[in-house]
CSV table of C-alpha atoms in Angstrom, one decimal:
chain,number,residue,atom,x,y,z
A,37,UNK,CA,10.0,-48.9,21.1
A,38,UNK,CA,7.6,-51.8,20.7
A,39,UNK,CA,8.0,-54.4,17.9
A,40,UNK,CA,6.3,-57.7,17.2
A,41,UNK,CA,6.8,-60.8,19.3
A,42,UNK,CA,8.5,-62.4,16.4
A,43,UNK,CA,11.2,-59.6,16.4
A,44,UNK,CA,11.8,-60.0,20.1
A,45,UNK,CA,11.9,-63.8,20.0
A,46,UNK,CA,14.5,-63.6,17.2
A,47,UNK,CA,16.5,-61.0,19.2
A,48,UNK,CA,16.6,-63.2,22.3
A,49,UNK,CA,17.6,-66.1,20.1
A,50,UNK,CA,20.5,-64.1,18.7
A,51,UNK,CA,21.6,-63.3,22.2
A,52,UNK,CA,21.4,-66.9,23.4
A,53,UNK,CA,23.4,-68.0,20.3
A,54,UNK,CA,26.1,-65.4,20.8
A,55,UNK,CA,26.1,-64.3,17.2
A,56,UNK,CA,24.1,-62.6,14.5
A,57,UNK,CA,23.9,-63.5,10.8
A,58,UNK,CA,23.9,-61.5,7.6
A,59,UNK,CA,25.1,-61.8,4.0
A,60,UNK,CA,28.2,-60.2,2.3
A,61,UNK,CA,28.5,-60.6,-1.5
A,62,UNK,CA,26.4,-63.7,-1.4
A,63,UNK,CA,28.2,-65.4,1.5
A,64,UNK,CA,26.6,-65.9,4.9
A,65,UNK,CA,28.5,-64.0,7.6
A,66,UNK,CA,28.5,-64.6,11.3
A,67,UNK,CA,28.9,-61.6,13.6
A,68,UNK,CA,30.3,-62.6,16.9
A,69,UNK,CA,29.0,-60.9,20.0
A,70,UNK,CA,32.1,-59.8,21.9
A,71,UNK,CA,32.8,-60.7,25.5
A,72,UNK,CA,35.2,-59.2,28.1
A,73,UNK,CA,38.1,-61.2,26.8
A,74,UNK,CA,37.5,-60.0,23.3
A,75,UNK,CA,37.4,-56.4,24.5
A,76,UNK,CA,40.7,-56.9,26.2
A,77,UNK,CA,42.2,-58.1,23.0
A,78,UNK,CA,40.9,-55.0,21.2
A,79,UNK,CA,42.3,-52.8,24.0
A,80,UNK,CA,45.7,-54.4,23.7
A,81,UNK,CA,45.6,-54.0,19.9
A,82,UNK,CA,44.9,-50.3,20.4
A,83,UNK,CA,47.8,-49.9,22.9
A,84,UNK,CA,50.1,-51.8,20.5
A,85,UNK,CA,49.5,-49.4,17.6
A,86,UNK,CA,49.5,-46.3,19.8
A,87,UNK,CA,53.1,-47.3,20.9
A,88,UNK,CA,54.1,-48.0,17.2
A,89,UNK,CA,52.9,-44.5,16.3
A,90,UNK,CA,54.8,-42.9,19.1
A,91,UNK,CA,58.0,-44.8,18.1
A,92,UNK,CA,57.5,-43.5,14.5
A,93,UNK,CA,57.5,-39.9,15.9
A,94,UNK,CA,53.7,-39.2,15.8
A,95,UNK,CA,52.8,-37.0,18.7
A,96,UNK,CA,50.4,-38.0,21.4
A,97,UNK,CA,47.2,-35.9,21.6
A,98,UNK,CA,48.3,-34.2,24.9
A,99,UNK,CA,51.7,-33.2,23.4
A,100,UNK,CA,50.0,-31.9,20.2
A,101,UNK,CA,47.5,-29.9,22.2
A,102,UNK,CA,50.3,-28.3,24.3
A,103,UNK,CA,52.0,-27.2,21.2
A,104,UNK,CA,48.8,-25.8,19.7
A,105,UNK,CA,48.1,-23.9,22.9
A,106,UNK,CA,51.5,-22.3,22.8
A,107,UNK,CA,51.0,-21.3,19.1
A,108,UNK,CA,47.6,-19.8,20.0
A,109,UNK,CA,45.7,-22.3,17.8
A,110,UNK,CA,43.8,-23.9,20.6
A,111,UNK,CA,42.2,-22.3,23.7
A,112,UNK,CA,42.6,-23.7,27.2
A,113,UNK,CA,39.1,-22.5,27.8
A,114,UNK,CA,37.7,-25.0,25.2
A,115,UNK,CA,39.5,-27.9,27.0
A,116,UNK,CA,37.9,-26.7,30.3
A,117,UNK,CA,34.5,-26.5,28.6
A,118,UNK,CA,34.8,-30.1,27.3
A,119,UNK,CA,35.7,-31.4,30.8
A,120,UNK,CA,32.8,-29.4,32.3
A,121,UNK,CA,30.3,-30.7,29.8
A,122,UNK,CA,31.4,-34.3,30.3
A,123,UNK,CA,31.0,-33.9,34.1
A,124,UNK,CA,27.7,-32.2,33.6
A,125,UNK,CA,26.3,-34.9,31.3
A,126,UNK,CA,27.4,-37.5,33.8
A,127,UNK,CA,25.6,-35.8,36.7
A,128,UNK,CA,22.5,-35.2,34.5
A,129,UNK,CA,22.4,-38.9,33.7
A,130,UNK,CA,22.6,-39.8,37.4
A,131,UNK,CA,19.7,-37.4,38.2
A,132,UNK,CA,17.7,-38.7,35.3
A,133,UNK,CA,18.0,-42.2,36.6
A,134,UNK,CA,17.1,-41.1,40.2
A,135,UNK,CA,13.8,-39.3,39.4
A,136,UNK,CA,10.8,-41.4,38.8
A,137,UNK,CA,8.3,-39.2,37.0
A,138,UNK,CA,8.3,-40.0,33.3
A,139,UNK,CA,7.9,-36.3,32.4
A,140,UNK,CA,10.9,-35.4,34.6
A,141,UNK,CA,13.0,-38.1,32.9
A,142,UNK,CA,12.1,-36.7,29.5
A,143,UNK,CA,13.1,-33.2,30.6
A,144,UNK,CA,16.5,-34.4,31.8
A,145,UNK,CA,17.0,-36.4,28.7
A,146,UNK,CA,16.4,-33.4,26.5
A,147,UNK,CA,18.9,-31.4,28.5
A,148,UNK,CA,21.4,-34.3,28.1
A,149,UNK,CA,20.9,-34.4,24.4
A,150,UNK,CA,21.5,-30.7,24.1
A,151,UNK,CA,24.7,-30.9,26.2
A,152,UNK,CA,25.9,-33.9,24.1
A,153,UNK,CA,25.4,-31.9,20.9
A,154,UNK,CA,27.5,-29.1,22.3
A,155,UNK,CA,30.2,-31.5,23.5
A,156,UNK,CA,30.3,-33.2,20.1
A,157,UNK,CA,30.8,-29.9,18.4
A,158,UNK,CA,33.7,-29.0,20.6
A,159,UNK,CA,35.4,-32.4,20.3
A,160,UNK,CA,35.0,-32.3,16.5
A,161,UNK,CA,36.6,-28.8,16.5
A,162,UNK,CA,39.5,-30.1,18.6
A,163,UNK,CA,40.0,-33.2,16.4
A,164,UNK,CA,40.1,-31.0,13.3
A,165,UNK,CA,42.7,-28.7,14.8
A,166,UNK,CA,44.8,-31.5,16.3
A,167,UNK,CA,44.9,-33.7,13.2
A,168,UNK,CA,46.6,-37.1,13.3
A,169,UNK,CA,47.9,-38.2,16.7
A,170,UNK,CA,49.2,-41.5,18.1
A,171,UNK,CA,45.7,-42.0,19.6
A,172,UNK,CA,43.8,-41.3,16.4
A,173,UNK,CA,46.1,-43.5,14.4
A,174,UNK,CA,45.6,-46.4,17.0
A,175,UNK,CA,41.8,-45.8,17.0
A,176,UNK,CA,41.7,-46.1,13.2
A,177,UNK,CA,43.7,-49.3,13.2
A,178,UNK,CA,41.7,-50.6,16.2
A,179,UNK,CA,38.4,-49.9,14.4
A,180,UNK,CA,39.4,-52.0,11.4
A,181,UNK,CA,40.7,-54.8,13.6
A,182,UNK,CA,37.5,-54.8,15.7
A,183,UNK,CA,35.5,-55.1,12.5
A,184,UNK,CA,37.6,-58.0,11.1
A,185,UNK,CA,37.7,-59.6,14.6
A,186,UNK,CA,33.9,-59.8,14.7
A,187,UNK,CA,33.3,-61.5,11.4
A,188,UNK,CA,33.5,-65.2,10.8
A,189,UNK,CA,32.7,-67.9,8.2
A,190,UNK,CA,31.1,-70.2,10.8
A,191,UNK,CA,29.1,-70.0,14.0
A,192,UNK,CA,31.8,-71.7,16.0
A,193,UNK,CA,34.1,-68.8,15.3
A,194,UNK,CA,36.9,-71.1,13.9
A,195,UNK,CA,37.5,-69.2,10.7
A,196,UNK,CA,37.7,-65.5,10.3
A,197,UNK,CA,35.9,-64.1,7.3
A,198,UNK,CA,39.1,-62.3,6.4
A,199,UNK,CA,42.8,-62.7,7.4
A,200,UNK,CA,44.6,-59.5,8.3
A,201,UNK,CA,46.2,-59.6,4.8
A,202,UNK,CA,43.0,-60.1,2.9
A,203,UNK,CA,41.2,-57.4,5.0
A,204,UNK,CA,43.9,-54.9,4.1
A,205,UNK,CA,43.2,-55.6,0.4
A,206,UNK,CA,39.4,-54.8,0.6
A,207,UNK,CA,38.0,-51.8,-1.3
A,208,UNK,CA,36.6,-48.9,0.8
A,209,UNK,CA,33.0,-49.7,-0.2
A,210,UNK,CA,33.5,-53.3,1.0
A,211,UNK,CA,34.7,-52.1,4.4
A,212,UNK,CA,31.7,-49.8,4.6
A,213,UNK,CA,29.4,-52.6,3.8
A,214,UNK,CA,30.9,-54.9,6.5
A,215,UNK,CA,30.8,-52.0,9.0
A,216,UNK,CA,27.1,-51.7,8.2
A,217,UNK,CA,26.5,-55.4,8.9
A,218,UNK,CA,28.2,-55.1,12.4
A,219,UNK,CA,26.5,-51.8,13.2
A,220,UNK,CA,23.1,-53.2,12.2
A,221,UNK,CA,23.6,-56.1,14.6
A,222,UNK,CA,24.6,-53.7,17.4
A,223,UNK,CA,21.7,-51.4,16.8
A,224,UNK,CA,19.2,-54.3,16.8
A,225,UNK,CA,20.6,-55.6,20.0
A,226,UNK,CA,20.6,-52.2,21.7
A,227,UNK,CA,19.7,-51.9,25.4
A,228,UNK,CA,16.2,-50.5,24.7
A,229,UNK,CA,15.3,-53.5,22.6
A,230,UNK,CA,16.7,-55.9,25.2
A,231,UNK,CA,14.7,-54.3,28.0
A,232,UNK,CA,11.5,-54.7,25.9
A,233,UNK,CA,12.3,-58.3,24.9
A,234,UNK,CA,12.8,-59.4,28.5
A,235,UNK,CA,9.3,-58.2,29.4
A,236,UNK,CA,7.5,-60.0,26.6
A,237,UNK,CA,5.2,-62.8,27.7
A,238,UNK,CA,7.3,-65.5,26.0
A,239,UNK,CA,10.2,-64.6,28.2
A,240,UNK,CA,8.3,-64.7,31.5
A,241,UNK,CA,9.1,-68.3,32.1
A,242,UNK,CA,12.8,-67.4,32.1
A,243,UNK,CA,12.7,-64.4,34.5
A,244,UNK,CA,13.1,-66.4,37.8
A,245,UNK,CA,16.1,-68.3,36.3
A,246,UNK,CA,18.0,-65.0,35.7
A,247,UNK,CA,19.0,-64.9,39.4
A,248,UNK,CA,22.0,-67.1,38.8
A,249,UNK,CA,23.7,-66.1,35.5
A,250,UNK,CA,26.1,-69.1,35.5
A,251,UNK,CA,23.2,-71.6,35.7
A,252,UNK,CA,21.1,-69.6,33.3
A,253,UNK,CA,23.6,-69.8,30.5
A,254,UNK,CA,25.5,-72.9,31.7
A,255,UNK,CA,28.9,-71.2,31.3
A,256,UNK,CA,31.3,-68.9,33.1
A,257,UNK,CA,30.4,-65.3,33.3
A,258,UNK,CA,33.7,-64.2,31.6
A,259,UNK,CA,32.7,-66.0,28.5
A,260,UNK,CA,29.3,-64.3,28.1
A,261,UNK,CA,28.7,-61.5,25.7
A,262,UNK,CA,27.7,-58.0,26.8
A,263,UNK,CA,24.2,-58.8,25.4
A,264,UNK,CA,23.9,-62.0,27.3
A,265,UNK,CA,24.8,-60.2,30.5
A,266,UNK,CA,22.3,-57.4,29.9
A,267,UNK,CA,19.5,-59.9,29.2
A,268,UNK,CA,20.2,-61.7,32.6
A,269,UNK,CA,20.6,-58.3,34.4
A,270,UNK,CA,17.3,-57.0,33.2
A,271,UNK,CA,15.6,-60.3,33.8
A,272,UNK,CA,16.8,-60.2,37.4
A,273,UNK,CA,15.7,-56.6,37.8
A,274,UNK,CA,12.2,-57.1,36.5
A,275,UNK,CA,11.7,-60.4,38.4
A,276,UNK,CA,12.5,-58.5,41.6
A,277,UNK,CA,10.0,-55.8,40.7
A,278,UNK,CA,7.2,-58.3,40.1
A,279,UNK,CA,8.1,-60.0,43.4
A,280,UNK,CA,8.3,-57.0,45.7
A,281,UNK,CA,6.1,-54.3,44.1
A,282,UNK,CA,2.4,-54.4,44.8
A,283,UNK,CA,-0.6,-53.4,42.6
A,284,UNK,CA,1.3,-53.0,39.4
A,285,UNK,CA,-1.2,-51.7,36.7
A,286,UNK,CA,-1.6,-54.2,33.9
A,287,UNK,CA,-1.1,-51.4,31.4
A,288,UNK,CA,2.6,-51.0,32.3
A,289,UNK,CA,3.7,-54.6,32.9
A,290,UNK,CA,5.3,-54.9,29.5
A,291,UNK,CA,6.7,-51.4,29.3
A,292,UNK,CA,10.2,-51.4,31.0
A,293,UNK,CA,10.6,-47.7,31.6
A,294,UNK,CA,7.1,-47.2,33.0
A,295,UNK,CA,7.5,-50.4,35.1
A,296,UNK,CA,10.8,-49.2,36.6
A,297,UNK,CA,9.4,-45.7,37.2
A,298,UNK,CA,6.4,-47.2,39.0
A,299,UNK,CA,8.6,-49.4,41.1
A,300,UNK,CA,10.7,-46.4,42.1
A,301,UNK,CA,7.6,-44.3,42.8
A,302,UNK,CA,6.3,-47.0,45.1
A,303,UNK,CA,9.6,-47.3,47.0
A,304,UNK,CA,9.7,-43.5,47.4
A,305,UNK,CA,6.1,-43.5,48.6
A,306,UNK,CA,6.8,-46.2,51.2
A,307,UNK,CA,9.9,-44.4,52.4
A,308,UNK,CA,8.0,-41.1,52.8
A,309,UNK,CA,5.3,-42.8,54.7
A,310,UNK,CA,7.7,-44.4,57.2
A,311,UNK,CA,9.6,-41.2,57.8
A,312,UNK,CA,6.7,-38.7,57.9
A,313,UNK,CA,4.1,-40.5,60.0
A,314,UNK,CA,1.6,-41.4,57.3
A,315,UNK,CA,-1.2,-43.8,58.1
A,316,UNK,CA,-0.5,-47.4,56.9
A,317,UNK,CA,-3.8,-47.3,55.1
A,318,UNK,CA,-3.2,-43.9,53.5
A,319,UNK,CA,-4.7,-44.3,50.0
A,320,UNK,CA,-3.6,-41.0,48.3
A,321,UNK,CA,-0.3,-39.9,46.9
A,322,UNK,CA,0.3,-36.2,46.2
A,323,UNK,CA,3.1,-35.7,43.7
A,324,UNK,CA,4.1,-32.1,43.0
A,325,UNK,CA,4.9,-31.3,39.4
A,326,UNK,CA,3.3,-34.5,38.1
A,327,UNK,CA,1.5,-34.3,34.7
A,328,UNK,CA,-1.7,-36.1,34.0
A,329,UNK,CA,0.2,-38.7,32.0
A,330,UNK,CA,2.6,-39.2,35.0
A,331,UNK,CA,-0.3,-39.8,37.3
A,332,UNK,CA,-2.0,-42.3,35.0
A,333,UNK,CA,1.3,-44.2,34.7
A,334,UNK,CA,2.2,-44.2,38.3
A,335,UNK,CA,-1.1,-44.4,40.2
A,336,UNK,CA,-1.8,-48.0,41.3
A,337,UNK,CA,-5.2,-47.4,42.9
A,338,UNK,CA,-6.6,-44.5,40.9
A,339,UNK,CA,-6.3,-42.2,43.9
A,340,UNK,CA,-3.0,-40.5,43.3
A,341,UNK,CA,-3.4,-36.8,42.9
A,342,UNK,CA,-1.4,-34.0,41.3
A,343,UNK,CA,-0.6,-31.4,44.0
A,344,UNK,CA,-0.4,-28.6,41.4
A,345,UNK,CA,-3.9,-29.5,40.1
A,346,UNK,CA,-5.3,-29.6,43.6
A,347,UNK,CA,-3.8,-26.1,44.3
A,348,UNK,CA,-5.5,-24.8,41.1
A,349,UNK,CA,-8.8,-26.2,42.2
A,350,UNK,CA,-8.5,-24.5,45.5
A,351,UNK,CA,-7.8,-21.1,44.0
A,352,UNK,CA,-4.0,-21.4,44.0
A,353,UNK,CA,-3.6,-22.0,47.7
A,354,UNK,CA,-3.9,-25.0,50.1
A,355,UNK,CA,-4.0,-24.7,53.8
A,356,UNK,CA,-2.2,-27.1,56.1
A,357,UNK,CA,-5.2,-29.3,56.7
A,358,UNK,CA,-5.9,-29.7,53.0
A,359,UNK,CA,-2.2,-30.6,52.4
A,360,UNK,CA,-2.2,-33.2,55.2
A,361,UNK,CA,-5.4,-34.8,53.9
A,362,UNK,CA,-4.0,-35.1,50.4
A,363,UNK,CA,-0.9,-36.7,51.9
A,364,UNK,CA,-3.0,-39.3,53.8
A,365,UNK,CA,-2.8,-37.9,57.3
A,366,UNK,CA,-5.7,-37.9,59.7
A,367,UNK,CA,-6.6,-34.3,60.6
């Protein structure tokens, strides 16, 4: 995901400002980037309308599901499958983040995407069977309020674009348009774009300043938006990598995923050396299962080798001496 420098400069400027801008029916609109206190307000709003729904006699989701199970309209096995998929996806994400070969990360991500698709199908089926619940009612009200709560007439966030009464009078197509404005802002400021922006040359002078978030922004952490926190977090991560990782290839210095993978590979290599008796000057790394692209991305000295390729060259078999030489041992 690599855009022009102008795009990333604009993106970082939005993050620093704490808002995005757009136009709605000819009027400039300011989209506030929410912070933890704003999120708490939205959470409390959700709880308020969930309780209102319960008082009105609308069942909770758990109560509705129990009734549907008794009536044979929902299977307990489907609930178990949903819980199993959620746990599996969480574990796959942890494993994806722990491996360092790009090809392995890609494989895990494909598996995650497949599981997410299956999970979405089951949850959609459950939502259709369950119908309106106290939670779904609260979520709907909360979604509208979150939209209204994010839109302002000014960049100081003094005047909402719409009062609660005026927002309730909007036509559906107007609400959809406003939702698109907020969603476009969120998509543009997504985590992938932030990672790339932080590694652009124009941001390099800021990297060392990300160590202290309070000083960097000149305000309390609790007032910072999620995007501001992510910029500082990735700035700190990449600054640390540049400080403590040797021989980073120039070709990956502006690619966040390859840079982090390379740093992880170097840490693993150093750890393996210290625990397995490798020479300090060992200059070859054998990585089983690595593709050619992996080796090009991760090799810092041009001497990394793919164990699977070396086995193929040797007729499908390597003896102990050959294995030890590839790993950098004296034999």
